[in-house]
Short mmCIF file of C-alpha atoms and ligand atoms in Angstrom, two decimals:
data_model
loop_
_atom_site.label_atom_id
_atom_site.label_comp_id
_atom_site.label_asym_id
_atom_site.label_seq_id
_atom_site.Cartn_x
_atom_site.Cartn_y
_atom_site.Cartn_z
CA UNK R 1 -7.52 11.90 -39.70
CA UNK R 2 -4.06 13.40 -40.19
CA UNK R 3 -1.95 14.61 -43.10
CA UNK R 4 1.70 14.06 -43.93
CA UNK R 5 4.34 15.69 -46.15
CA UNK R 6 5.88 13.89 -49.16
CA UNK R 7 9.59 13.73 -50.00
CA UNK R 8 9.33 16.35 -52.77
CA UNK R 9 8.78 19.18 -50.27
CA UNK R 10 11.04 22.16 -51.06
CA UNK R 11 10.64 23.74 -47.60
CA UNK R 12 9.06 26.89 -49.08
CA UNK R 13 7.23 27.52 -45.77
CA UNK R 14 3.85 28.32 -47.39
CA UNK R 15 1.89 25.64 -45.54
CA UNK R 16 3.24 26.14 -42.00
CA UNK R 17 1.62 29.53 -41.25
CA UNK R 18 -1.64 28.35 -42.87
CA UNK R 19 -2.14 25.51 -40.38
CA UNK R 20 -4.67 26.53 -37.70
CA UNK R 21 -3.24 24.02 -35.19
CA UNK R 22 0.48 24.79 -35.56
CA UNK R 23 0.93 21.13 -36.51
CA UNK R 24 3.47 21.80 -39.30
CA UNK R 25 6.93 22.18 -37.86
CA UNK R 26 10.48 22.61 -39.04
CA UNK R 27 12.36 19.33 -38.83
CA UNK R 28 15.16 19.92 -36.29
CA UNK R 29 17.35 17.02 -37.55
CA UNK R 30 16.91 17.28 -41.31
CA UNK R 31 15.87 19.80 -43.91
CA UNK R 32 12.20 20.32 -44.49
CA UNK R 33 9.02 20.10 -42.51
CA UNK R 34 7.01 17.48 -40.69
CA UNK R 35 3.47 17.29 -39.38
CA UNK R 36 2.97 16.48 -35.71
CA UNK R 37 0.20 13.85 -35.89
CA UNK R 38 -0.82 14.55 -32.28
CA UNK R 39 -1.75 18.12 -33.34
CA UNK R 40 -3.09 17.68 -36.89
CA UNK R 41 -6.86 17.08 -36.92
CA UNK R 42 -7.23 17.06 -40.71
CA UNK R 43 -9.07 20.43 -40.74
CA UNK R 44 -12.52 18.83 -40.26
CA UNK R 45 -14.37 22.10 -40.97
CA UNK R 46 -12.76 22.67 -44.39
CA UNK R 47 -13.49 20.89 -47.64
CA UNK R 48 -9.77 20.97 -48.50
CA UNK R 49 -7.29 21.22 -45.59
CA UNK R 50 -5.56 24.60 -45.23
CA UNK R 51 -2.10 23.13 -45.81
CA UNK R 52 -3.16 21.33 -49.02
CA UNK R 53 -4.57 24.60 -50.38
CA UNK R 54 -1.34 26.43 -49.49
CA UNK R 55 1.04 23.98 -51.21
CA UNK R 56 1.54 24.61 -54.95
CA UNK R 57 3.63 21.45 -55.30
CA UNK R 58 0.93 19.07 -54.01
CA UNK R 59 3.27 17.70 -51.36
CA UNK R 60 0.65 17.10 -48.65
CA UNK R 61 -1.46 13.99 -48.53
CA UNK R 62 -3.79 12.10 -46.26
CA UNK R 63 -2.05 9.58 -43.96
CA UNK R 64 -3.95 6.27 -43.99
CA UNK R 65 -4.43 4.51 -40.65
CA UNK R 66 -1.57 2.22 -39.62
CA UNK R 67 -2.22 -1.48 -40.09
CA UNK R 68 -0.93 -4.19 -37.74
CA UNK R 69 0.94 -3.95 -34.45
CA UNK R 70 3.73 -1.48 -33.81
CA UNK R 71 7.31 -2.72 -33.47
CA UNK R 72 8.03 -2.19 -29.81
CA UNK R 73 11.77 -2.72 -30.55
CA UNK R 74 11.82 0.78 -32.06
CA UNK R 75 10.86 2.25 -28.66
CA UNK R 76 12.99 2.59 -25.52
CA UNK R 77 12.33 -0.24 -23.05
CA UNK R 78 9.45 0.70 -20.73
CA UNK R 79 10.55 -0.94 -17.49
CA UNK R 80 8.19 0.29 -14.77
CA UNK R 81 9.86 2.45 -12.12
CA UNK R 82 6.84 2.80 -9.86
CA UNK R 83 4.11 0.45 -8.57
CA UNK R 84 6.74 -2.28 -8.41
CA UNK R 85 4.55 -4.21 -5.94
CA UNK R 86 1.67 -3.86 -8.42
CA UNK R 87 -0.45 -1.88 -5.96
CA UNK R 88 1.04 1.23 -4.40
CA UNK R 89 3.92 3.68 -4.57
CA UNK R 90 4.97 6.63 -2.40
CA UNK R 91 4.22 10.03 -3.95
CA UNK R 92 5.10 13.62 -3.06
CA UNK R 93 2.12 14.97 -1.14
CA UNK R 94 3.09 18.49 -0.02
CA UNK R 95 0.69 21.43 -0.28
CA UNK R 96 2.23 22.39 -3.65
CA UNK R 97 1.36 18.92 -4.93
CA UNK R 98 -2.18 19.07 -3.54
CA UNK R 99 -2.88 22.51 -4.97
CA UNK R 100 -1.56 21.50 -8.41
CA UNK R 101 -3.87 18.49 -8.24
CA UNK R 102 -6.69 20.81 -7.14
CA UNK R 103 -6.00 23.14 -10.10
CA UNK R 104 -6.17 20.23 -12.53
CA UNK R 105 -9.43 18.92 -11.08
CA UNK R 106 -11.27 22.24 -10.46
CA UNK R 107 -9.72 24.32 -13.29
CA UNK R 108 -11.95 27.41 -13.87
CA UNK R 109 -13.99 26.53 -10.75
CA UNK R 110 -11.32 27.99 -8.45
CA UNK R 111 -11.27 31.70 -7.47
CA UNK R 112 -8.71 32.93 -10.04
CA UNK R 113 -7.87 36.64 -9.80
CA UNK R 114 -5.80 39.21 -11.68
CA UNK R 115 -2.45 40.05 -10.06
CA UNK R 116 -0.45 43.32 -10.06
CA UNK R 117 1.14 42.35 -13.43
CA UNK R 118 -2.30 41.94 -15.00
CA UNK R 119 -1.93 38.16 -15.16
CA UNK R 120 -4.40 35.56 -13.95
CA UNK R 121 -3.33 33.83 -10.76
CA UNK R 122 -4.66 31.49 -8.11
CA UNK R 123 -3.54 32.33 -4.59
CA UNK R 124 -3.52 29.80 -1.77
CA UNK R 125 -2.89 31.34 1.66
CA UNK R 126 -0.60 29.39 4.00
CA UNK R 127 -0.92 29.52 7.80
CA UNK R 128 -3.79 32.02 7.85
CA UNK R 129 -2.15 34.33 5.34
CA UNK R 130 1.37 34.41 6.82
CA UNK R 131 2.55 32.92 3.55
CA UNK R 132 1.08 31.93 0.19
CA UNK R 133 1.41 29.84 -2.93
CA UNK R 134 0.71 31.70 -6.18
CA UNK R 135 0.00 29.70 -9.31
CA UNK R 136 -0.10 31.00 -12.91
CA UNK R 137 -0.44 29.34 -16.29
CA UNK R 138 2.21 29.26 -19.04
CA UNK R 139 1.17 29.18 -22.73
CA UNK R 140 3.10 25.95 -23.26
CA UNK R 141 5.14 23.58 -21.07
CA UNK R 142 8.51 25.08 -21.99
CA UNK R 143 7.54 28.78 -21.72
CA UNK R 144 8.82 30.96 -18.89
CA UNK R 145 6.30 33.78 -19.40
CA UNK R 146 2.65 33.43 -18.34
CA UNK R 147 -0.55 33.94 -20.31
CA UNK R 148 -2.90 36.95 -20.41
CA UNK R 149 -6.08 36.44 -18.27
CA UNK R 150 -8.64 35.78 -21.04
CA UNK R 151 -6.36 33.24 -22.73
CA UNK R 152 -5.58 31.57 -19.39
CA UNK R 153 -9.26 31.02 -18.61
CA UNK R 154 -9.96 29.69 -22.12
CA UNK R 155 -6.96 27.35 -21.88
CA UNK R 156 -8.08 26.08 -18.46
CA UNK R 157 -11.46 25.27 -19.98
CA UNK R 158 -9.73 22.78 -22.28
CA UNK R 159 -7.81 21.07 -19.48
CA UNK R 160 -8.91 17.62 -18.46
CA UNK R 161 -9.47 16.08 -15.05
CA UNK R 162 -7.38 13.10 -16.18
CA UNK R 163 -4.26 15.30 -16.18
CA UNK R 164 -4.39 15.02 -12.36
CA UNK R 165 -3.47 11.33 -12.80
CA UNK R 166 -0.38 12.31 -14.79
CA UNK R 167 0.49 14.80 -12.03
CA UNK R 168 0.29 11.99 -9.45
CA UNK R 169 2.50 9.76 -11.60
CA UNK R 170 5.10 12.55 -11.75
CA UNK R 171 4.77 12.95 -7.96
CA UNK R 172 5.48 9.24 -7.55
CA UNK R 173 8.53 9.45 -9.86
CA UNK R 174 9.86 12.45 -7.92
CA UNK R 175 9.95 10.32 -4.76
CA UNK R 176 12.22 7.79 -6.52
CA UNK R 177 14.92 10.53 -6.86
CA UNK R 178 17.45 11.45 -4.19
CA UNK R 179 17.56 15.10 -5.36
CA UNK R 180 14.43 15.48 -7.50
CA UNK R 181 14.92 19.23 -8.14
CA UNK R 182 18.09 18.51 -10.12
CA UNK R 183 17.54 15.01 -11.50
CA UNK R 184 15.16 14.34 -14.36
CA UNK R 185 13.17 11.19 -15.06
CA UNK R 186 12.03 9.76 -18.40
CA UNK R 187 8.60 8.34 -19.04
CA UNK R 188 7.52 6.76 -22.31
CA UNK R 189 4.01 6.52 -23.67
CA UNK R 190 4.13 2.82 -22.79
CA UNK R 191 4.65 3.71 -19.12
CA UNK R 192 1.56 5.91 -19.21
CA UNK R 193 -0.45 3.24 -21.01
CA UNK R 194 0.41 0.80 -18.20
CA UNK R 195 -0.16 3.14 -15.25
CA UNK R 196 -3.36 4.62 -16.65
CA UNK R 197 -4.85 1.37 -17.95
CA UNK R 198 -4.87 2.66 -21.55
CA UNK R 199 -3.25 -0.48 -22.94
CA UNK R 200 -6.60 -2.28 -22.54
CA UNK R 201 -8.64 0.43 -24.29
CA UNK R 202 -9.68 -1.17 -27.60
CA UNK R 203 -11.92 1.79 -28.46
CA UNK R 204 -8.92 4.10 -29.01
CA UNK R 205 -6.42 3.94 -31.90
CA UNK R 206 -2.72 4.11 -31.13
CA UNK R 207 -2.60 7.69 -32.36
CA UNK R 208 -5.58 8.68 -30.19
CA UNK R 209 -3.87 7.21 -27.11
CA UNK R 210 -0.61 9.01 -27.90
CA UNK R 211 -2.43 12.29 -28.51
CA UNK R 212 -4.27 11.92 -25.19
CA UNK R 213 -1.05 11.13 -23.28
CA UNK R 214 0.77 14.09 -24.80
CA UNK R 215 -2.13 16.47 -24.07
CA UNK R 216 -2.31 15.36 -20.44
CA UNK R 217 1.47 15.64 -19.95
CA UNK R 218 1.56 19.09 -21.54
CA UNK R 219 -1.37 20.35 -19.44
CA UNK R 220 0.32 19.10 -16.25
CA UNK R 221 3.57 20.89 -17.12
CA UNK R 222 1.99 24.32 -17.68
CA UNK R 223 1.58 25.41 -14.06
CA UNK R 224 4.09 27.77 -12.50
CA UNK R 225 4.27 28.46 -8.78
CA UNK R 226 5.84 31.14 -6.58
CA UNK R 227 6.19 30.24 -2.89
CA UNK R 228 6.33 32.41 0.19
CA UNK R 229 6.46 30.03 3.15
CA UNK R 230 6.40 31.15 6.79
CA UNK R 231 8.57 29.60 9.49
CA UNK R 232 7.19 26.21 10.54
CA UNK R 233 8.74 24.40 13.50
CA UNK R 234 12.49 24.41 13.00
CA UNK R 235 12.22 25.06 9.26
CA UNK R 236 12.90 28.76 8.64
CA UNK R 237 10.57 30.75 6.40
CA UNK R 238 11.60 30.96 2.73
CA UNK R 239 10.59 32.39 -0.65
CA UNK R 240 11.00 30.74 -4.03
CA UNK R 241 10.66 32.76 -7.25
CA UNK R 242 8.13 31.57 -9.81
CA UNK R 243 9.10 28.26 -11.40
CA UNK R 244 7.47 25.38 -13.26
CA UNK R 245 5.91 22.81 -10.93
CA UNK R 246 7.03 20.20 -13.49
CA UNK R 247 9.67 21.13 -16.07
CA UNK R 248 9.23 19.40 -19.42
CA UNK R 249 12.82 19.14 -20.66
CA UNK R 250 12.29 17.10 -23.83
CA UNK R 251 9.69 15.27 -25.92
CA UNK R 252 10.76 12.55 -28.36
CA UNK R 253 8.62 11.09 -31.17
CA UNK R 254 9.10 7.52 -32.43
CA UNK R 255 7.93 6.62 -35.95
CA UNK R 256 7.60 3.39 -37.87
CA UNK R 257 7.54 3.33 -41.68
CA UNK R 258 4.98 1.13 -43.47
CA UNK R 259 5.45 -0.59 -46.85
CA UNK R 260 4.12 2.45 -48.73
CA UNK R 261 6.75 4.64 -47.06
CA UNK R 262 4.35 6.41 -44.66
CA UNK R 263 5.74 7.31 -41.25
CA UNK R 264 3.38 6.40 -38.40
CA UNK R 265 3.79 7.69 -34.85
CA UNK R 266 4.13 4.67 -32.54
CA UNK R 267 5.47 6.17 -29.31
CA UNK R 268 6.50 9.21 -27.32
CA UNK R 269 8.87 9.84 -24.47
CA UNK R 270 9.05 12.77 -22.05
CA UNK R 271 11.90 13.97 -19.88
CA UNK R 272 10.53 15.72 -16.80
CA UNK R 273 12.06 17.25 -13.68
CA UNK R 274 10.48 18.50 -10.46
CA UNK R 275 10.67 22.28 -9.93
CA UNK R 276 12.50 24.13 -7.14
CA UNK R 277 9.62 23.42 -4.71
CA UNK R 278 11.13 19.93 -4.29
CA UNK R 279 14.24 21.44 -2.63
CA UNK R 280 12.01 22.51 0.25
CA UNK R 281 9.30 19.86 0.36
CA UNK R 282 11.01 16.70 -0.90
CA UNK R 283 14.51 17.03 0.47
CA UNK R 284 15.59 13.94 2.39
CA UNK R 285 18.97 15.21 3.47
CA UNK R 286 17.81 18.58 4.73
CA UNK R 287 14.79 17.00 6.36
CA UNK R 288 17.21 15.01 8.55
CA UNK R 289 18.86 18.31 9.50
CA UNK R 290 15.37 19.73 10.14
CA UNK R 291 15.89 22.55 7.64
CA UNK R 292 13.40 21.36 5.00
CA UNK R 293 10.42 19.02 4.65
CA UNK R 294 10.12 15.55 3.18
CA UNK R 295 6.39 15.08 2.64
CA UNK R 296 5.11 11.97 0.96
CA UNK R 297 2.23 9.55 1.18
CA UNK R 298 1.07 6.38 -0.56
CA UNK R 299 -0.56 6.40 -3.98
CA UNK R 300 -2.78 3.40 -4.75
CA UNK R 301 -2.58 2.41 -8.41
CA UNK R 302 -6.29 1.53 -8.27
CA UNK R 303 -7.03 5.25 -7.75
CA UNK R 304 -5.48 6.08 -11.13
CA UNK R 305 -7.45 3.35 -12.87
CA UNK R 306 -10.69 4.37 -11.16
CA UNK R 307 -10.16 8.04 -12.04
CA UNK R 308 -9.41 7.17 -15.67
CA UNK R 309 -12.58 5.12 -15.99
CA UNK R 310 -15.00 7.32 -13.99
CA UNK R 311 -13.95 10.87 -14.90
CA UNK R 312 -16.73 11.45 -17.43
CA UNK R 313 -19.67 9.94 -15.59
CA UNK R 314 -18.60 10.74 -12.04
CA UNK R 315 -16.39 13.81 -12.18
CA UNK R 316 -17.49 14.80 -8.65
CA UNK R 317 -16.57 11.35 -7.32
CA UNK R 318 -13.10 11.59 -8.86
CA UNK R 319 -12.57 15.02 -7.28
CA UNK R 320 -13.57 13.58 -3.90
CA UNK R 321 -11.29 10.59 -4.44
CA UNK R 322 -8.28 12.82 -5.11
CA UNK R 323 -9.13 15.12 -2.20
CA UNK R 324 -9.43 12.14 0.15
CA UNK R 325 -6.06 10.83 -1.03
CA UNK R 326 -4.39 13.97 0.30
CA UNK R 327 -6.69 14.45 3.31
CA UNK R 328 -6.29 10.92 4.63
CA UNK R 329 -2.53 11.40 4.65
CA UNK R 330 -3.06 13.49 7.74
CA UNK R 331 -4.77 10.58 9.56
CA UNK R 332 -6.54 11.32 12.85
CA UNK R 333 -10.02 12.79 12.82
CA UNK R 334 -11.50 12.47 9.38
CA UNK R 335 -14.91 14.02 10.08
CA UNK R 336 -16.23 16.02 7.16
CA UNK R 337 -19.50 17.82 6.55
CA UNK R 338 -21.60 17.16 3.48
CA UNK R 339 -21.39 20.88 2.65
CA UNK R 340 -17.59 20.60 2.47
CA UNK R 341 -17.79 17.48 0.29
CA UNK R 342 -20.25 19.24 -2.05
CA UNK R 343 -17.88 22.20 -2.41
CA UNK R 344 -14.94 19.88 -3.19
CA UNK R 345 -16.92 17.81 -5.68
CA UNK R 346 -18.86 20.54 -7.50
CA UNK R 347 -17.34 23.91 -6.57
CA UNK R 348 -18.67 26.82 -4.50
CA UNK R 349 -20.77 28.29 -7.32
CA UNK R 350 -22.82 25.11 -7.76
CA UNK R 351 -23.44 24.81 -4.01
CA UNK R 352 -24.53 28.46 -3.82
CA UNK R 353 -26.85 27.88 -6.79
CA UNK R 354 -28.36 24.81 -5.10
CA UNK R 355 -29.03 26.73 -1.90
CA UNK R 356 -30.48 29.83 -3.58
CA UNK R 357 -32.19 28.76 -6.84
CA UNK R 358 -35.52 27.02 -6.38
CA UNK R 359 -35.35 23.35 -7.32
CA UNK R 360 -31.60 23.36 -8.16
CA UNK R 361 -30.76 21.36 -5.05
CA UNK R 362 -32.60 18.29 -6.37
CA UNK R 363 -30.18 17.82 -9.27
CA UNK R 364 -27.15 18.36 -7.04
CA UNK R 365 -28.47 15.99 -4.39
CA UNK R 366 -29.02 13.24 -6.98
CA UNK R 367 -25.53 13.75 -8.44
CA UNK R 368 -23.95 13.74 -4.97
CA UNK R 369 -25.67 10.50 -3.94
CA UNK R 370 -24.68 8.86 -7.24
CA UNK R 371 -21.07 9.99 -6.78
CA UNK R 372 -21.03 8.72 -3.21
CA UNK R 373 -22.26 5.38 -4.55
CA UNK R 374 -19.43 5.39 -7.11
CA UNK R 375 -16.96 5.82 -4.21
CA UNK R 376 -18.72 2.99 -2.36
CA UNK R 377 -18.42 0.69 -5.39
CA UNK R 378 -14.72 1.53 -5.60
CA UNK R 379 -14.29 0.51 -1.94
CA UNK R 380 -14.42 3.80 -0.02
CA UNK R 381 -17.37 3.17 2.30
CA UNK R 382 -18.79 6.29 3.98
CA UNK R 383 -19.57 5.96 7.69
CA UNK R 384 -22.53 8.26 8.32
CA UNK R 385 -22.72 10.14 11.61
CA UNK R 386 -25.85 8.66 13.29
CA UNK R 387 -26.68 12.02 14.93
CA UNK R 388 -26.45 14.33 11.92
CA UNK R 389 -26.75 11.88 9.01
CA UNK R 390 -29.36 9.36 10.22
CA UNK R 391 -30.82 6.56 8.11
CA UNK R 392 -33.79 8.58 6.84
CA UNK R 393 -31.58 11.09 5.00
CA UNK R 394 -28.96 8.60 3.83
CA UNK R 395 -28.92 7.64 0.13
CA UNK R 396 -31.26 4.79 -0.71
CA UNK R 397 -28.37 2.65 -2.03
CA UNK R 398 -26.66 2.91 1.41
CA UNK R 399 -29.78 1.66 3.15
CA UNK R 400 -30.18 -1.20 0.67
CA UNK R 401 -26.50 -2.12 1.10
CA UNK R 402 -27.25 -2.97 4.73
CA UNK R 403 -29.53 -5.87 3.75
CA UNK R 404 -27.65 -9.11 4.53
CA UNK R 405 -27.04 -11.58 1.71
CA UNK R 406 -27.87 -14.55 3.91
CA UNK R 407 -31.62 -15.33 3.63
CA UNK R 408 -32.10 -15.96 7.36
CA UNK R 409 -30.22 -12.83 8.37
CA UNK R 410 -32.18 -10.86 5.75
CA UNK R 411 -35.44 -12.03 7.33
CA UNK R 412 -34.22 -10.86 10.75
CA UNK R 413 -33.21 -7.58 9.16
CA UNK R 414 -36.66 -6.94 7.67
CA UNK R 415 -38.41 -7.96 10.90
CA UNK R 416 -36.29 -5.55 12.88
CA UNK R 417 -36.66 -2.87 10.21
CA UNK R 418 -40.45 -3.03 10.40
CA UNK R 419 -40.23 -2.21 14.12
CA UNK R 420 -38.14 0.92 13.58
CA UNK R 421 -39.85 4.32 13.47
CA UNK R 422 -37.99 4.98 10.21
CA UNK R 423 -38.09 1.89 8.05
CA UNK R 424 -35.97 1.29 4.96
CA UNK R 425 -38.92 1.93 2.70
CA UNK R 426 -40.04 5.19 4.38
CA UNK R 427 -39.67 8.06 1.92
CA UNK R 428 -37.11 10.79 2.64
CA UNK R 429 -38.28 13.74 4.81
CA UNK R 430 -39.12 17.04 3.10
CA UNK R 431 -36.30 18.91 4.82
CA UNK R 432 -33.66 16.37 3.70
CA UNK R 433 -31.57 18.91 1.77
CA UNK R 434 -31.37 21.41 4.66
CA UNK R 435 -30.46 18.65 7.09
CA UNK R 436 -27.95 17.22 4.68
CA UNK R 437 -25.97 20.46 4.45
CA UNK R 438 -25.09 20.10 8.14
CA UNK R 439 -24.79 16.31 8.10
CA UNK R 440 -21.38 14.73 8.72
CA UNK R 441 -19.53 11.70 7.46
CA UNK R 442 -17.38 10.38 10.30
CA UNK R 443 -14.82 8.69 8.07
CA UNK R 444 -14.47 6.31 5.16
CA UNK R 445 -13.69 2.62 5.46
CA UNK R 446 -10.76 2.22 3.10
CA UNK R 447 -9.91 -0.38 0.47
CA UNK R 448 -6.91 -2.51 1.42
CA UNK R 449 -4.42 -0.64 -0.79
CA UNK R 450 -5.49 2.66 0.80
CA UNK R 451 -4.76 1.54 4.36
CA UNK R 452 -1.13 2.59 4.02
CA UNK R 453 -2.13 6.17 3.16
CA UNK R 454 -2.99 6.74 6.81
CA UNK R 455 -0.14 8.02 8.89
CA UNK R 456 1.24 5.14 10.91
CA UNK R 457 1.59 5.63 14.68
CA UNK R 458 5.16 5.83 15.96
CA UNK R 459 7.09 2.57 16.44
CA UNK R 460 7.04 2.98 20.22
CA UNK R 461 3.25 3.56 20.31
CA UNK R 462 2.66 0.55 18.05
CA UNK R 463 4.81 -1.64 20.31
CA UNK R 464 3.04 -0.45 23.46
CA UNK R 465 -0.42 -0.96 21.94
CA UNK R 466 0.57 -4.43 20.70
CA UNK R 467 1.86 -5.36 24.16
CA UNK R 468 -1.38 -4.16 25.77
CA UNK R 469 -3.52 -6.02 23.33
CA UNK R 470 -1.54 -9.25 22.96
CA UNK R 471 -3.81 -12.19 23.63
CA UNK R 472 -6.73 -9.91 24.42
CA UNK R 473 -8.83 -9.67 21.28
CA UNK R 474 -12.51 -10.33 20.69
CA UNK R 475 -13.35 -12.92 18.06
CA UNK R 476 -16.34 -12.54 15.73
CA UNK R 477 -18.30 -15.01 17.88
CA UNK R 478 -17.41 -13.07 21.08
CA UNK R 479 -18.69 -9.86 19.53
CA UNK R 480 -21.92 -11.47 18.35
CA UNK R 481 -22.53 -13.08 21.76
CA UNK R 482 -21.83 -9.83 23.64
CA UNK R 483 -24.08 -7.89 21.27
CA UNK R 484 -26.94 -10.34 21.65
CA UNK R 485 -26.49 -10.40 25.41
CA UNK R 486 -27.10 -6.65 25.39
CA UNK R 487 -30.08 -7.07 23.02
CA UNK R 488 -28.43 -4.86 20.46
CA UNK R 489 -29.19 -5.22 16.75
CA UNK R 490 -26.30 -5.03 14.29
CA UNK R 491 -27.61 -1.65 13.18
CA UNK R 492 -27.79 -0.31 16.77
CA UNK R 493 -24.25 -1.47 17.51
CA UNK R 494 -23.02 0.01 14.22
CA UNK R 495 -24.51 3.38 15.16
CA UNK R 496 -22.87 3.34 18.59
CA UNK R 497 -19.50 2.57 17.04
CA UNK R 498 -19.86 4.98 14.14
CA UNK R 499 -19.51 2.04 11.73
CA UNK R 500 -21.69 0.60 9.01
CA UNK R 501 -23.96 -2.36 9.63
CA UNK R 502 -22.10 -4.33 6.96
CA UNK R 503 -18.87 -3.76 8.92
CA UNK R 504 -20.43 -5.38 12.02
CA UNK R 505 -21.75 -8.24 9.91
CA UNK R 506 -18.34 -8.89 8.35
CA UNK R 507 -16.57 -8.71 11.73
CA UNK R 508 -18.97 -11.18 13.30
CA UNK R 509 -18.46 -13.55 10.39
CA UNK R 510 -14.70 -13.19 10.86
CA UNK R 511 -14.24 -11.87 7.31
CA UNK R 512 -11.38 -9.57 8.35
CA UNK R 513 -9.18 -8.84 11.33
CA UNK R 514 -10.28 -5.94 13.54
CA UNK R 515 -7.50 -3.43 14.16
CA UNK R 516 -6.38 -2.52 17.66
CA UNK R 517 -8.31 0.77 17.86
CA UNK R 518 -11.57 -0.89 16.84
CA UNK R 519 -10.94 -3.77 19.26
CA UNK R 520 -10.64 -1.26 22.10
CA UNK R 521 -13.79 0.53 20.92
CA UNK R 522 -15.75 -2.73 20.71
CA UNK R 523 -14.65 -3.77 24.19
CA UNK R 524 -15.69 -0.40 25.55
CA UNK R 525 -19.11 -0.27 23.85
CA UNK R 526 -19.94 -3.91 24.58
CA UNK R 527 -18.54 -3.56 28.12
CA UNK R 528 -16.44 -6.69 27.68
CA UNK R 529 -13.26 -7.12 29.72
CA UNK R 530 -10.60 -9.51 28.54
CA UNK R 531 -7.89 -10.92 30.69
S1 SF4 Y 1 -4.60 19.11 -42.27
FE1 SF4 Y 1 -5.08 21.04 -41.21
S2 SF4 Y 1 -4.43 20.67 -39.10
FE2 SF4 Y 1 -3.43 19.12 -40.36
S3 SF4 Y 1 -1.47 19.97 -40.91
FE3 SF4 Y 1 -2.86 20.49 -42.55
S4 SF4 Y 1 -3.62 22.52 -41.99
FE4 SF4 Y 1 -2.70 21.66 -40.16
S1 SF4 Y 2 3.94 24.32 -48.94
FE1 SF4 Y 2 4.50 22.31 -49.84
S2 SF4 Y 2 6.56 22.55 -50.53
FE2 SF4 Y 2 6.17 24.28 -49.21
S3 SF4 Y 2 6.88 23.61 -47.18
FE3 SF4 Y 2 4.73 23.05 -47.27
S4 SF4 Y 2 4.70 20.97 -48.07
FE4 SF4 Y 2 6.74 21.79 -48.48
#
C-alpha cells in the first residue's frame, strides 16, 4: 500500500521530514515532491499515515493498485547482455568477488571487528597475512563515508541472501567490458526479472518485484573495500585505497499514468560500474603483460534460478552452492570435510553450538542432510569418501537414491544389500555426529552447465591425452563385463572409484560419455588393457 501526492501540492516541506521511511523526496526535474513507491509502506502501524497528518492541504492520497499490463514501450529495451547461450556466462571470480559474495551470504555471521577509526570492518588475510582485504559498509550506495558499528550490524541484519545473485550478475557484466573500472553498464528491472526468474512469479505485484530488485541492487552496492595485495608471481604487490566494490552511478524510475491520472511505477534502471579492484583483477591488457590478473570463471544461469527459489527453505544449501561455484574454479582436488561444509553453510557459531550444547547437533545434522539433498536435486551429486563417510553415516536419501529403477536390477540390489554387514535399512550408529565431523566428500558430480566451471587443462595436455586415448575407451558393456568378471557389485566398484553407485549404473547403460580421466581410472581399477 503506497501513497502519492496530488497536483495541488505547494511544496511546503511539512510532510517530508514526517515520513519515517524517507520516501518523500524533492523532485529533481520539476517543482514539488514525489513519493518513492519502493520506499513508502503506507505507515502500516499508524491509523492515519504520518504524511497525511502533516499536510494541511490534504494533498496526499492512497494510490490504488495498477490495473492491466504495463506499457513496455515506456521502458528502455531490455536486450540481454549476458547468458546469450541461455545457460552460462563468464563472471569475475577474484578473491574480492568471492569475499563480497561471502559477505552477502553470511552477513552478521562473519567475524566483523572494530577498526582503528572505530568503524566496523571485515578483514580477510591474503597469503597468510602478507596482505589483506578490508571491507566496510556505507549507509547508502552513493555514500563515500562508512557507517558506525551498531548501525552497520543492524543494516547487515536486513540484507538478503538473494543480493548475492545480483552481485554475480554484476560480476558477469563486468567481464563483458574491456576496461570495467572505467566503463559503466546499465541494467533495467526487466533484465533482473529475466536473469532471476522473477518474470514468472505470479505471487508478486509489479511494485513488489521492483521494490525487491531495488533493495537487492542497493544492498550489493553498499560494500567498500581497501586492498593491500602482496607480490604474487610476476605481479608486484599493490595497495588500493577504500572504494566501492560496485559504484551505483544512477537510478532511473519509469512511470505510467492511468486514466485517473495516477502515476504507477513500471520499471527501474541502474547504471553501475566496477570499482578500482577491477584494474588489478580484471585487466586483460595488463594480464598479457603479466602486471595484473584477469580472473574469471563460468556462471551457470541455473545457479541464480536455484538460489532465488531455495533461499528461504534451504539457506545453507544456497551458501554451499555459491561457495562451490568459486571453489570449483580452482579445479584439481576438491576434497572437503563435513566440518568445513557445516561452517560454510551455517557459520562457526552454529557449529560450535552443535558440538558443545547437548542435543543441538541433531537439528544441525537434519538441516545439513536436507540441504545436501537440495543440492542433489539441483544436480550437484556428492561423492562420499568410502573410508570416512561410509554408507552407514550417509543421509538416508543418498542410500535410497542408489536403488535402481529397473525392477530386475532393484531385486539384485536388495539381495546384495541383505548380505552386507550394514544394510540400507540398518539404523544410523550412535556416534554418527562425531564421525561425520571428520567425514569427507571427495567431490561433487556436476550438472552439465557447471562442467565449464572447472579449469580446463592446457591445450597441449588435452591434445596429448586425446592422442593417448584415441580408440582406446571402454564401452558401458565392457565395464559391466569387466566388473562382473571380477565379481564386483556396482556399489563395490563405485567405492573403489570414489563414485556413486548411480554413476556406475548410468555408465554401464551408456547414458553419458565417460571423460578421459575416469576412463583411465576405470581401466586401472578393472585391470583392463586396451590396445
Ligand atoms: S504513507 Fe508513510 S511511508 Fe508512505 S510516504 Fe507517507 S509517511 Fe512515508
Ligand atoms: S505537506 Fe502537503 S503541500 Fe506540503 S509538501 Fe507535503 S504534500 Fe505538498
